């Protein structure tokens, strides 16, 4: 992330007001912009050098070129480590990485084997994305990753297979109603397992806590600049389990908010479209239309879901563990990275 770059001068957090929901939506839309995936290493290095020039005082103010460079860096580098997130697991690739898996899970008539196979693929991707974008102040061991992975896959498959078995037995319902319910089975499985996956993959954060930092006042920032330091040089106040619980819970909620429309809207629209004479005459277009519906819905929903909570979350220090009481920065606040 841009905060990890050298230079005493702090970069603005965003060109939008992150204290408002719509400001966060516009900011998140930039972080999830798939066009950033097309920029290679040379372009990333050029963007980093532009931001370093600003942080070192060589550029007086933010320009459209600098904002574009910041968007590229923030969408590519992890905010805690400053290292590149593996391309398929970046949030800018989230929709594309999930497209094939989502389409597979929504395929009618999969049966138990097909359902299990696609749920395993989905949870494998979820594990990779959650691990890659989590707060890195409490890293997971490989044994914990493996344990969390198998628990998440088991829960997801159990829900999906169970619902697949229940829906056909609902003989009292009209066939059209059973058809709609069968299309919604993946939603129940993905929504529940997606939230569970976050808690399992990031459970270590809640057990050990994550780093929290004081919110700096203008005077504090000026003092850092005078000392030739940047905001990245501010020391952690310690690890907070309460902050970690908030971070993980908010991330889990955002995952459900993201998956719900994607798993509900396309299958319900497709049911209506399949009743039209045109699609009955051209059934080969069913899969492409389904993929198109999923793609459009995914890109529309992702920024709305991720913006539900700020990534850099502020909270009163007194609301955390006793060791943080009275140690907050400006207005008694501390800040922590909740992850994405």
PDB file of N, CA, C and O in Angstrom, residues 72-116:
ATOM      1  N   UNK A  72      -3.397   2.502  -8.237  1.00  0.00           N
ATOM      2  CA  UNK A  72      -2.691   1.301  -8.704  1.00  0.00           C
ATOM      3  C   UNK A  72      -1.914   0.651  -7.571  1.00  0.00           C
ATOM      4  O   UNK A  72      -1.979  -0.572  -7.373  1.00  0.00           O
ATOM      5  N   UNK A  73      -1.200   1.459  -6.795  1.00  0.00           N
ATOM      6  CA  UNK A  73      -0.391   0.926  -5.700  1.00  0.00           C
ATOM      7  C   UNK A  73      -1.282   0.337  -4.614  1.00  0.00           C
ATOM      8  O   UNK A  73      -1.024  -0.767  -4.102  1.00  0.00           O
ATOM      9  N   UNK A  74      -2.339   1.048  -4.243  1.00  0.00           N
ATOM     10  CA  UNK A  74      -3.225   0.571  -3.175  1.00  0.00           C
ATOM     11  C   UNK A  74      -3.967  -0.706  -3.562  1.00  0.00           C
ATOM     12  O   UNK A  74      -4.286  -1.536  -2.702  1.00  0.00           O
ATOM     13  N   UNK A  75      -4.247  -0.877  -4.855  1.00  0.00           N
ATOM     14  CA  UNK A  75      -4.964  -2.080  -5.295  1.00  0.00           C
ATOM     15  C   UNK A  75      -4.030  -3.268  -5.486  1.00  0.00           C
ATOM     16  O   UNK A  75      -4.505  -4.399  -5.641  1.00  0.00           O
ATOM     17  N   UNK A  76      -2.725  -3.024  -5.449  1.00  0.00           N
ATOM     18  CA  UNK A  76      -1.751  -4.079  -5.732  1.00  0.00           C
ATOM     19  C   UNK A  76      -0.978  -4.526  -4.494  1.00  0.00           C
ATOM     20  O   UNK A  76      -0.706  -5.716  -4.318  1.00  0.00           O
ATOM     21  N   UNK A  77      -0.618  -3.581  -3.609  1.00  0.00           N
ATOM     22  CA  UNK A  77       0.209  -3.888  -2.451  1.00  0.00           C
ATOM     23  C   UNK A  77      -0.641  -4.100  -1.200  1.00  0.00           C
ATOM     24  O   UNK A  77      -1.664  -3.436  -1.009  1.00  0.00           O
ATOM     25  N   UNK A  78      -0.196  -5.021  -0.337  1.00  0.00           N
ATOM     26  CA  UNK A  78      -0.894  -5.244   0.928  1.00  0.00           C
ATOM     27  C   UNK A  78      -0.600  -4.085   1.881  1.00  0.00           C
ATOM     28  O   UNK A  78       0.560  -3.652   2.008  1.00  0.00           O
ATOM     29  N   UNK A  79      -1.617  -3.541   2.588  1.00  0.00           N
ATOM     30  CA  UNK A  79      -1.405  -2.375   3.452  1.00  0.00           C
ATOM     31  C   UNK A  79      -0.488  -2.625   4.642  1.00  0.00           C
ATOM     32  O   UNK A  79       0.105  -1.688   5.168  1.00  0.00           O
ATOM     33  N   UNK A  80      -0.374  -3.867   5.099  1.00  0.00           N
ATOM     34  CA  UNK A  80       0.483  -4.157   6.255  1.00  0.00           C
ATOM     35  C   UNK A  80       1.918  -4.470   5.849  1.00  0.00           C
ATOM     36  O   UNK A  80       2.864  -4.022   6.499  1.00  0.00           O
ATOM     37  N   UNK A  81       2.098  -5.228   4.794  1.00  0.00           N
ATOM     38  CA  UNK A  81       3.433  -5.698   4.414  1.00  0.00           C
ATOM     39  C   UNK A  81       4.079  -4.857   3.321  1.00  0.00           C
ATOM     40  O   UNK A  81       5.301  -4.858   3.180  1.00  0.00           O
ATOM     41  N   UNK A  82       3.262  -4.166   2.520  1.00  0.00           N
ATOM     42  CA  UNK A  82       3.806  -3.414   1.399  1.00  0.00           C
ATOM     43  C   UNK A  82       4.224  -4.309   0.244  1.00  0.00           C
ATOM     44  O   UNK A  82       4.812  -3.839  -0.727  1.00  0.00           O
ATOM     45  N   UNK A  83       3.903  -5.603   0.319  1.00  0.00           N
ATOM     46  CA  UNK A  83       4.255  -6.541  -0.744  1.00  0.00           C
ATOM     47  C   UNK A  83       3.070  -6.751  -1.688  1.00  0.00           C
ATOM     48  O   UNK A  83       1.914  -6.562  -1.308  1.00  0.00           O
ATOM     49  N   UNK A  84       3.391  -7.166  -2.921  1.00  0.00           N
ATOM     50  CA  UNK A  84       2.331  -7.405  -3.898  1.00  0.00           C
ATOM     51  C   UNK A  84       1.464  -8.589  -3.489  1.00  0.00           C
ATOM     52  O   UNK A  84       1.977  -9.633  -3.097  1.00  0.00           O
ATOM     53  N   UNK A  85       0.156  -8.402  -3.600  1.00  0.00           N
ATOM     54  CA  UNK A  85      -0.777  -9.507  -3.415  1.00  0.00           C
ATOM     55  C   UNK A  85      -0.809 -10.293  -4.723  1.00  0.00           C
ATOM     56  O   UNK A  85      -0.869  -9.707  -5.813  1.00  0.00           O
ATOM     57  N   UNK A  86      -0.749 -11.620  -4.634  1.00  0.00           N
ATOM     58  CA  UNK A  86      -0.768 -12.469  -5.818  1.00  0.00           C
ATOM     59  C   UNK A  86      -1.986 -12.113  -6.666  1.00  0.00           C
ATOM     60  O   UNK A  86      -3.113 -12.037  -6.156  1.00  0.00           O
ATOM     61  N   UNK A  87      -1.782 -11.899  -7.959  1.00  0.00           N
ATOM     62  CA  UNK A  87      -2.796 -11.303  -8.838  1.00  0.00           C
ATOM     63  C   UNK A  87      -4.187 -11.935  -8.729  1.00  0.00           C
ATOM     64  O   UNK A  87      -5.177 -11.206  -8.575  1.00  0.00           O
ATOM     65  N   UNK A  88      -4.354 -13.263  -8.797  1.00  0.00           N
ATOM     66  CA  UNK A  88      -5.732 -13.815  -8.751  1.00  0.00           C
ATOM     67  C   UNK A  88      -6.462 -13.552  -7.441  1.00  0.00           C
ATOM     68  O   UNK A  88      -7.688 -13.673  -7.388  1.00  0.00           O
ATOM     69  N   UNK A  89      -5.705 -13.185  -6.386  1.00  0.00           N
ATOM     70  CA  UNK A  89      -6.326 -12.999  -5.071  1.00  0.00           C
ATOM     71  C   UNK A  89      -6.482 -11.533  -4.687  1.00  0.00           C
ATOM     72  O   UNK A  89      -6.895 -11.219  -3.572  1.00  0.00           O
ATOM     73  N   UNK A  90      -6.159 -10.605  -5.597  1.00  0.00           N
ATOM     74  CA  UNK A  90      -6.393  -9.186  -5.338  1.00  0.00           C
ATOM     75  C   UNK A  90      -7.885  -8.894  -5.453  1.00  0.00           C
ATOM     76  O   UNK A  90      -8.609  -9.570  -6.191  1.00  0.00           O
ATOM     77  N   UNK A  91      -8.340  -7.848  -4.764  1.00  0.00           N
ATOM     78  CA  UNK A  91      -9.753  -7.503  -4.850  1.00  0.00           C
ATOM     79  C   UNK A  91     -10.101  -6.990  -6.241  1.00  0.00           C
ATOM     80  O   UNK A  91     -11.254  -7.076  -6.661  1.00  0.00           O
ATOM     81  N   UNK A  92      -9.134  -6.482  -6.985  1.00  0.00           N
ATOM     82  CA  UNK A  92      -9.387  -6.048  -8.354  1.00  0.00           C
ATOM     83  C   UNK A  92      -9.604  -7.230  -9.289  1.00  0.00           C
ATOM     84  O   UNK A  92     -10.102  -7.071 -10.407  1.00  0.00           O
ATOM     85  N   UNK A  93      -9.245  -8.434  -8.837  1.00  0.00           N
ATOM     86  CA  UNK A  93      -9.456  -9.653  -9.618  1.00  0.00           C
ATOM     87  C   UNK A  93     -10.537 -10.526  -8.994  1.00  0.00           C
ATOM     88  O   UNK A  93     -10.798 -11.639  -9.464  1.00  0.00           O
ATOM     89  N   UNK A  94     -11.169 -10.035  -7.939  1.00  0.00           N
ATOM     90  CA  UNK A  94     -12.131 -10.825  -7.169  1.00  0.00           C
ATOM     91  C   UNK A  94     -13.270 -11.346  -8.051  1.00  0.00           C
ATOM     92  O   UNK A  94     -13.622 -12.523  -8.007  1.00  0.00           O
ATOM     93  N   UNK A  95     -13.845 -10.458  -8.853  1.00  0.00           N
ATOM     94  CA  UNK A  95     -14.982 -10.844  -9.689  1.00  0.00           C
ATOM     95  C   UNK A  95     -14.568 -11.883 -10.724  1.00  0.00           C
ATOM     96  O   UNK A  95     -15.249 -12.895 -10.915  1.00  0.00           O
ATOM     97  N   UNK A  96     -13.443 -11.650 -11.385  1.00  0.00           N
ATOM     98  CA  UNK A  96     -12.994 -12.565 -12.432  1.00  0.00           C
ATOM     99  C   UNK A  96     -12.628 -13.928 -11.858  1.00  0.00           C
ATOM    100  O   UNK A  96     -12.938 -14.969 -12.450  1.00  0.00           O
ATOM    101  N   UNK A  97     -11.965 -13.930 -10.687  1.00  0.00           N
ATOM    102  CA  UNK A  97     -11.578 -15.202 -10.067  1.00  0.00           C
ATOM    103  C   UNK A  97     -12.797 -16.009  -9.633  1.00  0.00           C
ATOM    104  O   UNK A  97     -12.803 -17.236  -9.704  1.00  0.00           O
ATOM    105  N   UNK A  98     -13.834 -15.301  -9.200  1.00  0.00           N
ATOM    106  CA  UNK A  98     -15.034 -15.980  -8.714  1.00  0.00           C
ATOM    107  C   UNK A  98     -16.019 -16.336  -9.815  1.00  0.00           C
ATOM    108  O   UNK A  98     -16.938 -17.137  -9.586  1.00  0.00           O
ATOM    109  N   UNK A  99     -15.845 -15.752 -11.007  1.00  0.00           N
ATOM    110  CA  UNK A  99     -16.852 -15.919 -12.050  1.00  0.00           C
ATOM    111  C   UNK A  99     -17.058 -17.382 -12.441  1.00  0.00           C
ATOM    112  O   UNK A  99     -18.191 -17.869 -12.489  1.00  0.00           O
ATOM    113  N   UNK A 100     -15.974 -18.072 -12.714  1.00  0.00           N
ATOM    114  CA  UNK A 100     -16.089 -19.471 -13.150  1.00  0.00           C
ATOM    115  C   UNK A 100     -16.671 -20.339 -12.040  1.00  0.00           C
ATOM    116  O   UNK A 100     -17.559 -21.175 -12.271  1.00  0.00           O
ATOM    117  N   UNK A 101     -16.178 -20.113 -10.800  1.00  0.00           N
ATOM    118  CA  UNK A 101     -16.670 -20.913  -9.676  1.00  0.00           C
ATOM    119  C   UNK A 101     -18.151 -20.650  -9.425  1.00  0.00           C
ATOM    120  O   UNK A 101     -18.941 -21.581  -9.228  1.00  0.00           O
ATOM    121  N   UNK A 102     -18.545 -19.373  -9.455  1.00  0.00           N
ATOM    122  CA  UNK A 102     -19.946 -19.024  -9.211  1.00  0.00           C
ATOM    123  C   UNK A 102     -20.855 -19.619 -10.285  1.00  0.00           C
ATOM    124  O   UNK A 102     -21.917 -20.171  -9.982  1.00  0.00           O
ATOM    125  N   UNK A 103     -20.438 -19.499 -11.534  1.00  0.00           N
ATOM    126  CA  UNK A 103     -21.237 -20.061 -12.622  1.00  0.00           C
ATOM    127  C   UNK A 103     -21.377 -21.572 -12.460  1.00  0.00           C
ATOM    128  O   UNK A 103     -22.449 -22.136 -12.711  1.00  0.00           O
ATOM    129  N   UNK A 104     -20.310 -22.216 -12.030  1.00  0.00           N
ATOM    130  CA  UNK A 104     -20.363 -23.658 -11.826  1.00  0.00           C
ATOM    131  C   UNK A 104     -21.341 -24.051 -10.743  1.00  0.00           C
ATOM    132  O   UNK A 104     -22.114 -25.007 -10.898  1.00  0.00           O
ATOM    133  N   UNK A 105     -21.349 -23.310  -9.648  1.00  0.00           N
ATOM    134  CA  UNK A 105     -22.251 -23.636  -8.539  1.00  0.00           C
ATOM    135  C   UNK A 105     -23.711 -23.383  -8.899  1.00  0.00           C
ATOM    136  O   UNK A 105     -24.615 -23.981  -8.311  1.00  0.00           O
ATOM    137  N   UNK A 106     -23.949 -22.472  -9.840  1.00  0.00           N
ATOM    138  CA  UNK A 106     -25.324 -22.157 -10.229  1.00  0.00           C
ATOM    139  C   UNK A 106     -25.836 -23.042 -11.358  1.00  0.00           C
ATOM    140  O   UNK A 106     -26.960 -22.873 -11.816  1.00  0.00           O
ATOM    141  N   UNK A 107     -25.023 -23.970 -11.836  1.00  0.00           N
ATOM    142  CA  UNK A 107     -25.454 -24.863 -12.903  1.00  0.00           C
ATOM    143  C   UNK A 107     -26.578 -25.774 -12.403  1.00  0.00           C
ATOM    144  O   UNK A 107     -26.409 -26.474 -11.402  1.00  0.00           O
ATOM    145  N   UNK A 108     -27.720 -25.779 -13.063  1.00  0.00           N
ATOM    146  CA  UNK A 108     -28.836 -26.642 -12.609  1.00  0.00           C
ATOM    147  C   UNK A 108     -28.491 -28.121 -12.734  1.00  0.00           C
ATOM    148  O   UNK A 108     -27.735 -28.537 -13.614  1.00  0.00           O
ATOM    149  N   UNK A 109     -29.053 -28.924 -11.837  1.00  0.00           N
ATOM    150  CA  UNK A 109     -28.915 -30.373 -11.918  1.00  0.00           C
ATOM    151  C   UNK A 109     -27.512 -30.899 -11.701  1.00  0.00           C
ATOM    152  O   UNK A 109     -27.112 -31.896 -12.306  1.00  0.00           O
ATOM    153  N   UNK A 110     -26.773 -30.273 -10.805  1.00  0.00           N
ATOM    154  CA  UNK A 110     -25.401 -30.718 -10.564  1.00  0.00           C
ATOM    155  C   UNK A 110     -25.332 -32.086  -9.891  1.00  0.00           C
ATOM    156  O   UNK A 110     -24.452 -32.890 -10.182  1.00  0.00           O
ATOM    157  N   UNK A 111     -26.246 -32.343  -8.976  1.00  0.00           N
ATOM    158  CA  UNK A 111     -26.141 -33.557  -8.169  1.00  0.00           C
ATOM    159  C   UNK A 111     -25.157 -33.343  -7.036  1.00  0.00           C
ATOM    160  O   UNK A 111     -24.481 -32.318  -6.951  1.00  0.00           O
ATOM    161  N   UNK A 112     -25.072 -34.329  -6.155  1.00  0.00           N
ATOM    162  CA  UNK A 112     -24.227 -34.178  -4.971  1.00  0.00           C
ATOM    163  C   UNK A 112     -22.746 -34.080  -5.312  1.00  0.00           C
ATOM    164  O   UNK A 112     -22.008 -33.286  -4.734  1.00  0.00           O
ATOM    165  N   UNK A 113     -22.284 -34.892  -6.260  1.00  0.00           N
ATOM    166  CA  UNK A 113     -20.864 -34.860  -6.606  1.00  0.00           C
ATOM    167  C   UNK A 113     -20.464 -33.510  -7.192  1.00  0.00           C
ATOM    168  O   UNK A 113     -19.436 -32.926  -6.832  1.00  0.00           O
ATOM    169  N   UNK A 114     -21.285 -33.031  -8.115  1.00  0.00           N
ATOM    170  CA  UNK A 114     -20.989 -31.734  -8.725  1.00  0.00           C
ATOM    171  C   UNK A 114     -21.043 -30.618  -7.708  1.00  0.00           C
ATOM    172  O   UNK A 114     -20.213 -29.707  -7.712  1.00  0.00           O
ATOM    173  N   UNK A 115     -22.039 -30.671  -6.818  1.00  0.00           N
ATOM    174  CA  UNK A 115     -22.165 -29.647  -5.772  1.00  0.00           C
ATOM    175  C   UNK A 115     -20.934 -29.626  -4.876  1.00  0.00           C
ATOM    176  O   UNK A 115     -20.385 -28.562  -4.576  1.00  0.00           O
ATOM    177  N   UNK A 116     -20.499 -30.821  -4.457  1.00  0.00           N
ATOM    178  CA  UNK A 116     -19.330 -30.907  -3.579  1.00  0.00           C
ATOM    179  C   UNK A 116     -18.077 -30.387  -4.296  1.00  0.00           C
ATOM    180  O   UNK A 116     -17.279 -29.634  -3.719  1.00  0.00           O
TER     181      UNK A 116
END
